[in-house]
Tab-separated table of C-alpha atoms and ligand atoms in Angstrom:
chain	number	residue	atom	x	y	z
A	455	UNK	CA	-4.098	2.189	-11.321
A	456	UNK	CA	-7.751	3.291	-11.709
A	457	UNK	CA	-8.164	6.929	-13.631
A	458	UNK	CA	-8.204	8.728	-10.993
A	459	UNK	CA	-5.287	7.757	-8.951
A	460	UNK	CA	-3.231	7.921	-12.216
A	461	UNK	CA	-4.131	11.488	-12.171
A	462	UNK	CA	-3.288	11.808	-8.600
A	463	UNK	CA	-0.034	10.146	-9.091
A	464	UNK	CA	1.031	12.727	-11.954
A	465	UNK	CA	0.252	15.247	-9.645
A	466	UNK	CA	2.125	14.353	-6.771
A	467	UNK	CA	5.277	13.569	-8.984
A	468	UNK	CA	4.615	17.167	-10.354
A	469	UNK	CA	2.782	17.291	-13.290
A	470	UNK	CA	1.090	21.126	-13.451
A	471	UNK	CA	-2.394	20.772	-12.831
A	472	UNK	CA	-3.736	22.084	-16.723
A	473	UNK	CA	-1.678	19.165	-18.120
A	474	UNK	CA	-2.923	16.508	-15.944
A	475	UNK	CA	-5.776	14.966	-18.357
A	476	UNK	CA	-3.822	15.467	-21.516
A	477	UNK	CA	-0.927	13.194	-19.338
A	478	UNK	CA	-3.482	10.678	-18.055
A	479	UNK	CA	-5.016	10.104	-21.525
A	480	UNK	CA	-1.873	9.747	-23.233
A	481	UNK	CA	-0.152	7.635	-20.984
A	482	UNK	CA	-3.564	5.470	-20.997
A	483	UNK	CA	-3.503	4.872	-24.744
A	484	UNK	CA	0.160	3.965	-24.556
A	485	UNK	CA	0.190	1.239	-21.882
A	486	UNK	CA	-3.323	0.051	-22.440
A	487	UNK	CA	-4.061	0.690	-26.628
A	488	UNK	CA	-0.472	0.164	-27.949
A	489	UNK	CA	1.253	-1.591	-25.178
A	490	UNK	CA	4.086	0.506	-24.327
A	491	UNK	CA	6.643	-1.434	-22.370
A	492	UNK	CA	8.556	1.362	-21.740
A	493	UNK	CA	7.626	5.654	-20.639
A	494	UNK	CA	10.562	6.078	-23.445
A	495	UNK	CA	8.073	5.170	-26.022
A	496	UNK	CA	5.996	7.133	-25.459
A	497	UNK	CA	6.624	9.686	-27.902
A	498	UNK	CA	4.371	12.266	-27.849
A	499	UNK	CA	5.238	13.005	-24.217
A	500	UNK	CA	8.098	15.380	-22.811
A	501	UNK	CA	11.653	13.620	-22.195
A	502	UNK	CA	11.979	15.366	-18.955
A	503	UNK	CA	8.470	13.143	-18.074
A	504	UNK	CA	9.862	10.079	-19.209
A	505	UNK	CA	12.699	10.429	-16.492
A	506	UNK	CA	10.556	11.596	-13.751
A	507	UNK	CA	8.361	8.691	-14.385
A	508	UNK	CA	11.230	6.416	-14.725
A	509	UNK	CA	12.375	7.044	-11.079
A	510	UNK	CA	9.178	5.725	-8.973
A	511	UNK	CA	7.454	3.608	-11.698
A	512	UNK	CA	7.312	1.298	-13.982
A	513	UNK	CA	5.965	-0.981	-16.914
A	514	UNK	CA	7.662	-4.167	-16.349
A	515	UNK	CA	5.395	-7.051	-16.464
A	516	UNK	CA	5.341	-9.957	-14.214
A	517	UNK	CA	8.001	-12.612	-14.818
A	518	UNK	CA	6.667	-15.676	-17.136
A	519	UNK	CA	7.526	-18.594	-14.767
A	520	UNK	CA	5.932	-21.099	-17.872
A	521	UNK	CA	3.883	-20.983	-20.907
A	522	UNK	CA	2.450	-23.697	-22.236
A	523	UNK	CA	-0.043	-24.609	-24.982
A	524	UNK	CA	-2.821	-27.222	-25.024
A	525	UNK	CA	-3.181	-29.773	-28.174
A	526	UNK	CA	-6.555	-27.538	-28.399
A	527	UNK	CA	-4.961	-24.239	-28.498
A	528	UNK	CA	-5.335	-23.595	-24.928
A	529	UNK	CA	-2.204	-21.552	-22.879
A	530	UNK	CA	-1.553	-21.201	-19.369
A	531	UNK	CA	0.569	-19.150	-18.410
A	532	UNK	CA	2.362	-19.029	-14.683
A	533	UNK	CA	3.458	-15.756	-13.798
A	534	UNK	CA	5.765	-14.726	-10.525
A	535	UNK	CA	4.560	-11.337	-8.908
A	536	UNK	CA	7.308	-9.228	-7.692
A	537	UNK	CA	8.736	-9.915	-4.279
A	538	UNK	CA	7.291	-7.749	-1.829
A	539	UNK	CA	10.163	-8.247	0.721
A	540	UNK	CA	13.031	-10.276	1.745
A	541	UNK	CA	11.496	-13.631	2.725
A	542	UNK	CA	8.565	-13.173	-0.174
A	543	UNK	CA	9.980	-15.141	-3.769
A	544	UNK	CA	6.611	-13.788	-5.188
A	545	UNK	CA	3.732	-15.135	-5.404
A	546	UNK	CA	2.832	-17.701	-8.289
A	547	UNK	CA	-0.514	-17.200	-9.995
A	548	UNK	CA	-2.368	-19.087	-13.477
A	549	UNK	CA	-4.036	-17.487	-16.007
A	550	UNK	CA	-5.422	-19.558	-19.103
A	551	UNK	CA	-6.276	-18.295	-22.446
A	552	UNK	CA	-9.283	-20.652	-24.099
A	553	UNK	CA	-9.175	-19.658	-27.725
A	554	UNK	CA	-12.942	-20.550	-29.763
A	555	UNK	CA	-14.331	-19.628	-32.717
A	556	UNK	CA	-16.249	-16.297	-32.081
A	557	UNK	CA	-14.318	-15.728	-28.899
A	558	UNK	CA	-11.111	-15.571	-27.029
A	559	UNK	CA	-11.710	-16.004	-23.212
A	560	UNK	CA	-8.884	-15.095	-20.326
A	561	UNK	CA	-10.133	-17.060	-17.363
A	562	UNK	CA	-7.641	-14.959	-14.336
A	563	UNK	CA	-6.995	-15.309	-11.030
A	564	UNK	CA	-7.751	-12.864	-8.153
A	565	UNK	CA	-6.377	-14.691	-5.802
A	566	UNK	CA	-3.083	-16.536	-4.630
A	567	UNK	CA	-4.464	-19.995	-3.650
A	568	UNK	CA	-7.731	-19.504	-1.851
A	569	UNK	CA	-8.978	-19.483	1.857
A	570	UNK	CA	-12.256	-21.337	0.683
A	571	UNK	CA	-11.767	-25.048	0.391
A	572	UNK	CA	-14.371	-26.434	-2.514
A	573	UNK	CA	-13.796	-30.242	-1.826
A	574	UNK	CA	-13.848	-30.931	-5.553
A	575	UNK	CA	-11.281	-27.975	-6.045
A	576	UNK	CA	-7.434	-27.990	-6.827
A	577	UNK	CA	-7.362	-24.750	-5.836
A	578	UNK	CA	-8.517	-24.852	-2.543
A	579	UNK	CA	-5.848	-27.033	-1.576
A	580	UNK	CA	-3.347	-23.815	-1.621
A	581	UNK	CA	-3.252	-22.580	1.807
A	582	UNK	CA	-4.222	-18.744	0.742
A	583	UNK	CA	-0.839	-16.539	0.177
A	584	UNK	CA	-2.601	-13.047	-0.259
A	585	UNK	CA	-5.222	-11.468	-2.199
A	586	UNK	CA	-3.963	-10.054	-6.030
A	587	UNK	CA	-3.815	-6.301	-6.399
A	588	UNK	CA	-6.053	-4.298	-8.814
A	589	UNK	CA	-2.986	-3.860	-10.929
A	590	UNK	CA	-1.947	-7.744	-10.545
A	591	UNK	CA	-5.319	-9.238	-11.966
A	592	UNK	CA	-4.797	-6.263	-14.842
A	593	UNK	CA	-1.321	-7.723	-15.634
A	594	UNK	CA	-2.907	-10.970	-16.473
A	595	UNK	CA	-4.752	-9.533	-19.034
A	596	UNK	CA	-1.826	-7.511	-20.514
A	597	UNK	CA	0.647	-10.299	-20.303
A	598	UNK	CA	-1.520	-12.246	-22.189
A	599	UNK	CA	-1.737	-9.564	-24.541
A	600	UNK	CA	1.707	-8.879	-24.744
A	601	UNK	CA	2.442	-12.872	-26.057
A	602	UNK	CA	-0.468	-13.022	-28.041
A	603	UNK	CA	0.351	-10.206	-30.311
A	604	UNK	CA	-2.484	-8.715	-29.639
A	605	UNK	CA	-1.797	-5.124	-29.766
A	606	UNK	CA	-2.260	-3.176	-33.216
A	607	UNK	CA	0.616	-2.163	-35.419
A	608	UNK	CA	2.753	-4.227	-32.995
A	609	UNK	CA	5.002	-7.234	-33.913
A	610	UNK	CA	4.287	-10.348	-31.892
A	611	UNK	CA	6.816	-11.189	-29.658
A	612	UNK	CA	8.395	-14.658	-30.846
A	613	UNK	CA	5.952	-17.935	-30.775
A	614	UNK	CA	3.173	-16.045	-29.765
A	615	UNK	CA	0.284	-17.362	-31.313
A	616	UNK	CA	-1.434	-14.986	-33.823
A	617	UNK	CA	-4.885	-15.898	-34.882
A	618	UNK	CA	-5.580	-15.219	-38.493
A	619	UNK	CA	-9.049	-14.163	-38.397
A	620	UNK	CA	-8.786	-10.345	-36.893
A	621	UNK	CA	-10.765	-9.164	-34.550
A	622	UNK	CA	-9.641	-8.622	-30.902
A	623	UNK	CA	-8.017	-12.243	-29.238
A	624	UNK	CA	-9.302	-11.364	-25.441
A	625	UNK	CA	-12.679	-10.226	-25.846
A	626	UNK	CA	-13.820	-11.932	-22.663
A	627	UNK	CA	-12.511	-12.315	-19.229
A	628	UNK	CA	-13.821	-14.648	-16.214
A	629	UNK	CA	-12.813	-14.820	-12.879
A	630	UNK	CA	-12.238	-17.936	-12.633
A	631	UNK	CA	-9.087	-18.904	-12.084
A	632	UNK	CA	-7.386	-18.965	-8.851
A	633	UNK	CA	-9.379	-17.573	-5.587
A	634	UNK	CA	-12.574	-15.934	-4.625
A	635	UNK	CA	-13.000	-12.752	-6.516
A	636	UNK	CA	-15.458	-11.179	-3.909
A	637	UNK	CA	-12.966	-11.979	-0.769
A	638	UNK	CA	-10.842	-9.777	-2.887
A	639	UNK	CA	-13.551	-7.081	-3.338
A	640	UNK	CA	-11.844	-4.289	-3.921
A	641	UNK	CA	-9.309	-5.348	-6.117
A	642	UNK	CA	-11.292	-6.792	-8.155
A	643	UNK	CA	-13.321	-3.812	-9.183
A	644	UNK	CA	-10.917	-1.558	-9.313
A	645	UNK	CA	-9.411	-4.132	-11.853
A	646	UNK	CA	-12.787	-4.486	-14.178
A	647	UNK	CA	-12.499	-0.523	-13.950
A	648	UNK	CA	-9.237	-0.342	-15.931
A	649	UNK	CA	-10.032	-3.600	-18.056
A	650	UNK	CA	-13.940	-1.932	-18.887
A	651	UNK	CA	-12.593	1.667	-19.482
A	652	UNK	CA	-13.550	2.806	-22.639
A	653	UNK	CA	-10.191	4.435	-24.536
A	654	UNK	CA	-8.594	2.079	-22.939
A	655	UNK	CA	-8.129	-2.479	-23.344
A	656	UNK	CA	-11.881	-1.510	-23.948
A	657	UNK	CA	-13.608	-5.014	-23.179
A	658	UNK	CA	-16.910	-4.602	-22.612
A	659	UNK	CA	-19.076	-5.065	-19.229
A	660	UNK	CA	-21.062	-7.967	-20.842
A	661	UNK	CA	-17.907	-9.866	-21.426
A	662	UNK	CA	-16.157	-9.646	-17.704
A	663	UNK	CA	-18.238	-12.397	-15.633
A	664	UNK	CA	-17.450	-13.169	-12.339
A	665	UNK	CA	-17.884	-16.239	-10.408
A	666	UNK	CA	-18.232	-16.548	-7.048
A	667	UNK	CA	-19.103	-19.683	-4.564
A	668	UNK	CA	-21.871	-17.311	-3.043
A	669	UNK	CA	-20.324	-14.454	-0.634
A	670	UNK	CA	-24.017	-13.417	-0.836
A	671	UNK	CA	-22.756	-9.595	0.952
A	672	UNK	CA	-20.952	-8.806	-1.671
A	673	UNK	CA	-23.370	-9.268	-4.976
A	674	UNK	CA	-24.885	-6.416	-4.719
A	675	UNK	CA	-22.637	-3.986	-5.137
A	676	UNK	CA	-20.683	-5.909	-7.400
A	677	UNK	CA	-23.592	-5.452	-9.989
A	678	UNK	CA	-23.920	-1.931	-8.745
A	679	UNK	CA	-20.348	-0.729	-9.319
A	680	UNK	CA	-18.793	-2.994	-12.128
A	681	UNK	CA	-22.093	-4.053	-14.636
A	682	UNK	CA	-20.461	-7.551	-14.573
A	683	UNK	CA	-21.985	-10.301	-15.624
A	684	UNK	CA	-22.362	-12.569	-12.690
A	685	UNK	CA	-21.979	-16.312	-12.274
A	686	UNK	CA	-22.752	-18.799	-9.093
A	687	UNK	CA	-20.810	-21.693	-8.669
A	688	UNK	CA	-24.161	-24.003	-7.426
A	689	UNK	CA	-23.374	-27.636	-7.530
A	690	UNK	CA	-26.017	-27.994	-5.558
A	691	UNK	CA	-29.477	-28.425	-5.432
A	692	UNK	CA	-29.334	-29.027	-1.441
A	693	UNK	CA	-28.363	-27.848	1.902
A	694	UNK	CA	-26.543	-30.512	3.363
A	695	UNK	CA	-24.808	-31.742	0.156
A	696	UNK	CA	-23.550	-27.996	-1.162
A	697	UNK	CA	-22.215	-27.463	2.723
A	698	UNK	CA	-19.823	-30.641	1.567
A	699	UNK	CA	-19.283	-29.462	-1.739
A	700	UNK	CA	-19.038	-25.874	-1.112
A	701	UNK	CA	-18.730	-25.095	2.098
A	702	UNK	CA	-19.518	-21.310	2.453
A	703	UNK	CA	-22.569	-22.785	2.064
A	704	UNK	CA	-22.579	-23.560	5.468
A	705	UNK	CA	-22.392	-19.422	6.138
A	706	UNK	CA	-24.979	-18.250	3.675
A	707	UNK	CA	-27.038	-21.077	2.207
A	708	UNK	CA	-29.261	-21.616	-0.551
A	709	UNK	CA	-31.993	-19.663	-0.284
A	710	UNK	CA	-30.207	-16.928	0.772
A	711	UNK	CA	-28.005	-17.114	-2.634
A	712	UNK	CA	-30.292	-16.857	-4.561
A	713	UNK	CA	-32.487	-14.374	-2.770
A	714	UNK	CA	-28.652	-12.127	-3.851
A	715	UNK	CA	-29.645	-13.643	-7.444
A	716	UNK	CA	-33.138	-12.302	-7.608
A	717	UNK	CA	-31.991	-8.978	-6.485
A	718	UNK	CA	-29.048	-8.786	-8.962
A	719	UNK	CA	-28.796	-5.173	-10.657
A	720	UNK	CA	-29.033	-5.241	-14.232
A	721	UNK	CA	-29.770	-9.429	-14.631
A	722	UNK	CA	-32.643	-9.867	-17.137
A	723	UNK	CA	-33.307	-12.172	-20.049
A	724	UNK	CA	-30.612	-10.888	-21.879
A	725	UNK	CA	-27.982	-10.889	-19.239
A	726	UNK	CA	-28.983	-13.892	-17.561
A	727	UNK	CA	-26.734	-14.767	-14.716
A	728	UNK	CA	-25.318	-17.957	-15.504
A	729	UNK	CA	-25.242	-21.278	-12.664
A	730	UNK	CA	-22.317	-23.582	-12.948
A	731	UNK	CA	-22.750	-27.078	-11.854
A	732	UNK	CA	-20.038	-29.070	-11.722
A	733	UNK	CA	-21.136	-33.445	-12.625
A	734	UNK	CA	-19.367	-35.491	-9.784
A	735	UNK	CA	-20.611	-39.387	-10.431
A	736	UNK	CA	-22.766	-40.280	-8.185
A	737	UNK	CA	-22.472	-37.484	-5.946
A	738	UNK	CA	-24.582	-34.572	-7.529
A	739	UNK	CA	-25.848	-35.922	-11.083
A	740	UNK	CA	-29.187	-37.773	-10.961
A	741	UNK	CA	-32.064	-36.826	-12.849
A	742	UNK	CA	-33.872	-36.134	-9.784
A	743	UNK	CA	-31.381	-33.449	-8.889
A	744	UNK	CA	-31.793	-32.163	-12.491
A	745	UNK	CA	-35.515	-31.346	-11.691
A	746	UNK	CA	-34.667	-29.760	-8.640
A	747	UNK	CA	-32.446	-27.664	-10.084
A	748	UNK	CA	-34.886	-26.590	-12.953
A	749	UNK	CA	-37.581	-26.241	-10.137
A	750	UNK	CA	-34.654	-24.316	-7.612
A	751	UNK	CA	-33.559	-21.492	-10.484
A	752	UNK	CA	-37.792	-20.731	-10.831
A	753	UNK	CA	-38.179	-16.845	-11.167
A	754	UNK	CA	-34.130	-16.309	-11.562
A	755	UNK	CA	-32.904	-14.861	-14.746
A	756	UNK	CA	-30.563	-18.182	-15.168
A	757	UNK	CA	-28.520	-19.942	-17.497
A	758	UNK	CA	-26.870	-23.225	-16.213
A	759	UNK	CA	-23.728	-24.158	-17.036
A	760	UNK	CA	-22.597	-27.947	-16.732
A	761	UNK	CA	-19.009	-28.642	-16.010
A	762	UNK	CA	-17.519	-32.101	-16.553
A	763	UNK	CA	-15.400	-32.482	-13.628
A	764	UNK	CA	-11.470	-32.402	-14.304
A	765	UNK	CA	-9.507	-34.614	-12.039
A	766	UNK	CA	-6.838	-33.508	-10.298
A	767	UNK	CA	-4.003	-36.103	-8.277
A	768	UNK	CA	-5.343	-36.863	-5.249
A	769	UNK	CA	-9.114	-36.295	-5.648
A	770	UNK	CA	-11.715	-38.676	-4.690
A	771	UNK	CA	-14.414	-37.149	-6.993
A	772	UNK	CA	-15.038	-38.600	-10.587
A	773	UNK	CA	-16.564	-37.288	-13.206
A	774	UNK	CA	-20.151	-38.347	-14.133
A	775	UNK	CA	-20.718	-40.577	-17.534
A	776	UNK	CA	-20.780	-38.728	-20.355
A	777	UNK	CA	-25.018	-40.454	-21.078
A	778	UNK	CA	-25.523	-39.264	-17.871
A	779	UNK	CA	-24.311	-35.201	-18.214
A	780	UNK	CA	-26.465	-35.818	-21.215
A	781	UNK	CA	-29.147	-36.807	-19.325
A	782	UNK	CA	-28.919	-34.428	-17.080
A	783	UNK	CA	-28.565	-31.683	-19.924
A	784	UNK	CA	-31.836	-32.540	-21.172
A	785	UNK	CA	-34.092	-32.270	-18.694
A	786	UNK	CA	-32.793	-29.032	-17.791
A	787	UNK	CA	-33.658	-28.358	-21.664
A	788	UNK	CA	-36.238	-29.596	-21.815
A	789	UNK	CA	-37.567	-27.436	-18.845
A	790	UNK	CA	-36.474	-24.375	-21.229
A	791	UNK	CA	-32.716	-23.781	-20.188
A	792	UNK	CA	-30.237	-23.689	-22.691
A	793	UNK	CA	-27.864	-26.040	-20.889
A	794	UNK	CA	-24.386	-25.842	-22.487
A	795	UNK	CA	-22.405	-28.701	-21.322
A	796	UNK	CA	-18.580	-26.735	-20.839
A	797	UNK	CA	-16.296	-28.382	-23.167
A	798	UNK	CA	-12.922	-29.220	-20.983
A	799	UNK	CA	-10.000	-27.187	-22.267
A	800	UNK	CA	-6.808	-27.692	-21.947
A	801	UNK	CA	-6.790	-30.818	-19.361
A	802	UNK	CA	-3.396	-31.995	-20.684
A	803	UNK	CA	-1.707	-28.737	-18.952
A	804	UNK	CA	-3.883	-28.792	-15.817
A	805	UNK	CA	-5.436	-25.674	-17.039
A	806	UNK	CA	-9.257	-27.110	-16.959
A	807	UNK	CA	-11.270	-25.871	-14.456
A	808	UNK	CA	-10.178	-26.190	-10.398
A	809	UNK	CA	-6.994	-27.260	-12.024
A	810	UNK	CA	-4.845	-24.324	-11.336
A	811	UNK	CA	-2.749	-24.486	-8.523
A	812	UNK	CA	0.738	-22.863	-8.374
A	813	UNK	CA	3.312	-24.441	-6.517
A	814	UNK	CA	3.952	-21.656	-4.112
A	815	UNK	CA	2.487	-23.944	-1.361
A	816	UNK	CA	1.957	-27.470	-1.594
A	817	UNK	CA	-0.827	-29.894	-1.399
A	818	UNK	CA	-1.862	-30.151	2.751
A	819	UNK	CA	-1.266	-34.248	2.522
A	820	UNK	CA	-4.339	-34.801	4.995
A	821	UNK	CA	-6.383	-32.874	2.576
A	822	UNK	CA	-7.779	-36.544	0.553
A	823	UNK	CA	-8.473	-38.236	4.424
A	824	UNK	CA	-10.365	-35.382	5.712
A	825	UNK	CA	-12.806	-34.809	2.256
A	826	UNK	CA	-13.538	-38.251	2.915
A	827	UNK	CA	-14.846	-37.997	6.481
A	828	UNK	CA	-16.586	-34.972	5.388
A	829	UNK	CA	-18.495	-36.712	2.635
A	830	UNK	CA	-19.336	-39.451	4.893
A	831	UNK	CA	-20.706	-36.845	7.256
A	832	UNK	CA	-22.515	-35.319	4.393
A	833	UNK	CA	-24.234	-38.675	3.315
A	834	UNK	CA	-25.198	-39.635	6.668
B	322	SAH	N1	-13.847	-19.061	-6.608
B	322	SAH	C1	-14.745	-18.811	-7.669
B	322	SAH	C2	-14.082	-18.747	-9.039
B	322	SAH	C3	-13.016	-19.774	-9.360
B	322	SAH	S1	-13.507	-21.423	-9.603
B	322	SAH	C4	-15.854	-19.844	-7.664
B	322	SAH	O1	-15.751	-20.827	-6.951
B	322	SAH	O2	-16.837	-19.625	-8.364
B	322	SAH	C5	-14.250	-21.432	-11.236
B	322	SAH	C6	-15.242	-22.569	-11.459
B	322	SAH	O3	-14.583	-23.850	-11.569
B	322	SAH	C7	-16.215	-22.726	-10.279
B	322	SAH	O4	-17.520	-22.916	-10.745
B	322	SAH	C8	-15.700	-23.967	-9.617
B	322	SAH	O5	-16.678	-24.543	-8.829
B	322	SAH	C9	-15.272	-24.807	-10.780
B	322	SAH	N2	-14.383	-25.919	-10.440
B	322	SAH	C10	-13.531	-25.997	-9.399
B	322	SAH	N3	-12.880	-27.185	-9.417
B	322	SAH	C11	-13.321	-27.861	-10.496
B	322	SAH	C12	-12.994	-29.127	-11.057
B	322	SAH	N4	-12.065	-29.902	-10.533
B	322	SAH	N5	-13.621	-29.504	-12.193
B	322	SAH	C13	-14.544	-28.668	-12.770
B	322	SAH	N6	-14.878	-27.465	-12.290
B	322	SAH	C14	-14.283	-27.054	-11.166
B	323	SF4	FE1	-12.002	-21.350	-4.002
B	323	SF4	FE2	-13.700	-21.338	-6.129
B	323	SF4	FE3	-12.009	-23.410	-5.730
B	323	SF4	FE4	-14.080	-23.034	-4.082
B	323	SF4	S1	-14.175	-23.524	-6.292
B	323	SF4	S2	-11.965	-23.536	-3.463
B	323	SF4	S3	-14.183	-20.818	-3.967
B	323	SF4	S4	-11.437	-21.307	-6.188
């Protein structure tokens, strides 16, 4: 819950009015700072609270379906949302944890599936279940959390992995797992509210970036009311090839993209917002397109971001040589971009980007025969 509809809830289970921000802060730093589990825990706050809270809330976490770890140190974890009825078994969602150097990154989900269909994109196989509440996306981050130890004065939970350098082990989060963060709106902010808040898992707005395929009506007041950083899934430097690739497109092109880009509150050239282009051979990666992208992004505080493509069964796209996303990586360099080509993470768990796709609804079979006529369409 946001703040201020903790507060409200404390009030309505009857919490006196003078002890509602001593309640709210405390029960803030417990679930958020130390990780409470539990309103018994919390130790510093009345028994006769703990059982009033006991009987309409809770602190249970979603169920772990699976964990698993990359050779590289990557997890994913798949987590079952509570049932929300009789014929619901919960929705499935991924959440991956890419561990680096100088950085621990928790790419979530804010969606189950997604309604979009990306033709390059596991994801947008899954038929869309439902949008992720605020408090659903915020679980991902505290699950994570919770197995990675990372909670001071804690003891990890058994096998999580512990890093031995200190320092915080999420200190970034994208949306970029599962779904389209701004079809989720809402949700979504109210989530970077709780995950940004200050005395609380106190990441900072700089490090939550969300990605979006362009739903251009929303930008704005995405910058306006969480200070994200912002990222554009692009793959594009044309009309009729992003409708194929990213067909939104087809709704608000281009232009109008990046017209939303120009106009982005707070983006300057220290919080550039960042293009990802994804290298399908043959499809998207000649060194033509890589001067139209330089000459596309002109007057946009931009970084691009290239993304080797990771296969998933039953794709037609391939990834582009690895000379070529060189290639391609240099003249965007060479134009003055700093071009970081994404290293793939954890591909050997499908947790690489557009890999995540929970098994709550299977892949539509016709999904490979129709991309195809589509692409022919797009190449005519
Ligand atoms: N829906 C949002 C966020 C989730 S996708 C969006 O589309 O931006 C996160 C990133 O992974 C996007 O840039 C997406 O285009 C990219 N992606 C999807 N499938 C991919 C694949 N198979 N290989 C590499 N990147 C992929
Ligand atoms: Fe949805 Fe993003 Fe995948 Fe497109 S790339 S289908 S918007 S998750």
């Amino acid at each position: 819950m946001p703040r201020a509809a903790l507060a409200d809830f404390l009030r309505g289970i009857g919490v006196p009015d003078k002890e509602i921000r001593m309640r709210v802060a405390q029960l803030w730093h417990w679930i958020y700072v130390r990780g409470a589990r539990e309103f018994a825990e919390m130790t510093n706050v009345a028994r006769a609270l703990h059982a009033r809270l006991d009987a309409v809330a809770t602190l249970a976490r979603p169920e772990i379906v699976r964990e698993q770890v990359s050779n590289d140190g990557t997890r994913k974890w798949v987590l079952r949302m509570p049932s929300k009825g009789p014929h619901d078994r919960g929705a499935e969602v991924e959440c991956v944890y890419i561990p680096e150097r100088d950085r621990g990154t928790l790419c979530v989900s804010s969606q189950v599936g997604c309604t979009l269909n990306c033709s390059f994109c596991h994801t947008g196989t899954q038929k869309l279940v439902r949008n992720l509440e605020a408090w659903e996306i915020v679980a991902q981050v505290v699950v994570a959390r919770d197995r990675l130890g990372d909670y001071p004065g804690r003891t990890p939970p058994e096998g999580a992995f512990v890093p031995d350098d200190g320092g915080r082990f999420v200190s970034n989060i994208v949306f970029m797992g599962m779904g389209e963060p701004l079809y989720n709106y809402e949700n979504v902010r109210d989530a970077i509210g709780v995950l940004t808040d200050p005395e609380g898992l106190q990441l900072s707005k700089r490090r939550v970036t969300v990605s979006t395929s362009g739903v251009v009506p929303e930008i704005h007041r995405l910058g306006e009311e969480t200070g994200a950083a912002l990222a554009i899934s692009l793959h594009a430097t044309n009309d009729p090839l992003r409708d194929v690739l990213v067909p939104i497109n087809k709704k608000y092109p281009i232009a109008e993209l990046l017209k939303a880009c120009r106009d982005y509150p707070g983006a300057s050239n220290a919080r550039r917002i960042t293009f990802e282009y994804v290298m399908l051979k043959g499809v998207n990666d000649s060194l033509a397109e890589a001067r139209a992208l330089v000459k596309l992004l002109r007057g946009v505080h931009a970084k691009i971001n290239l993304i080797p493509f990771n296969p998933w069964p039953g794709t037609i796209y391939e990834c582009s040589d690895w000379a070529q996303i060189e290639q391609f990586s240099e003249v965007i360099f060479d134009a003055g971009y700093a071009s970081p080509i994404r290293t793939p993470r954890g591909r050997d768990i499908l947790a690489a980007c557009g890999q995540l796709k929970s098994d709550t609804e299977k892949m539509r079979a016709r999904a490979r025969l129709m991309l195809e006529e589509q692409l022919a369409l797009g190449a005519d």
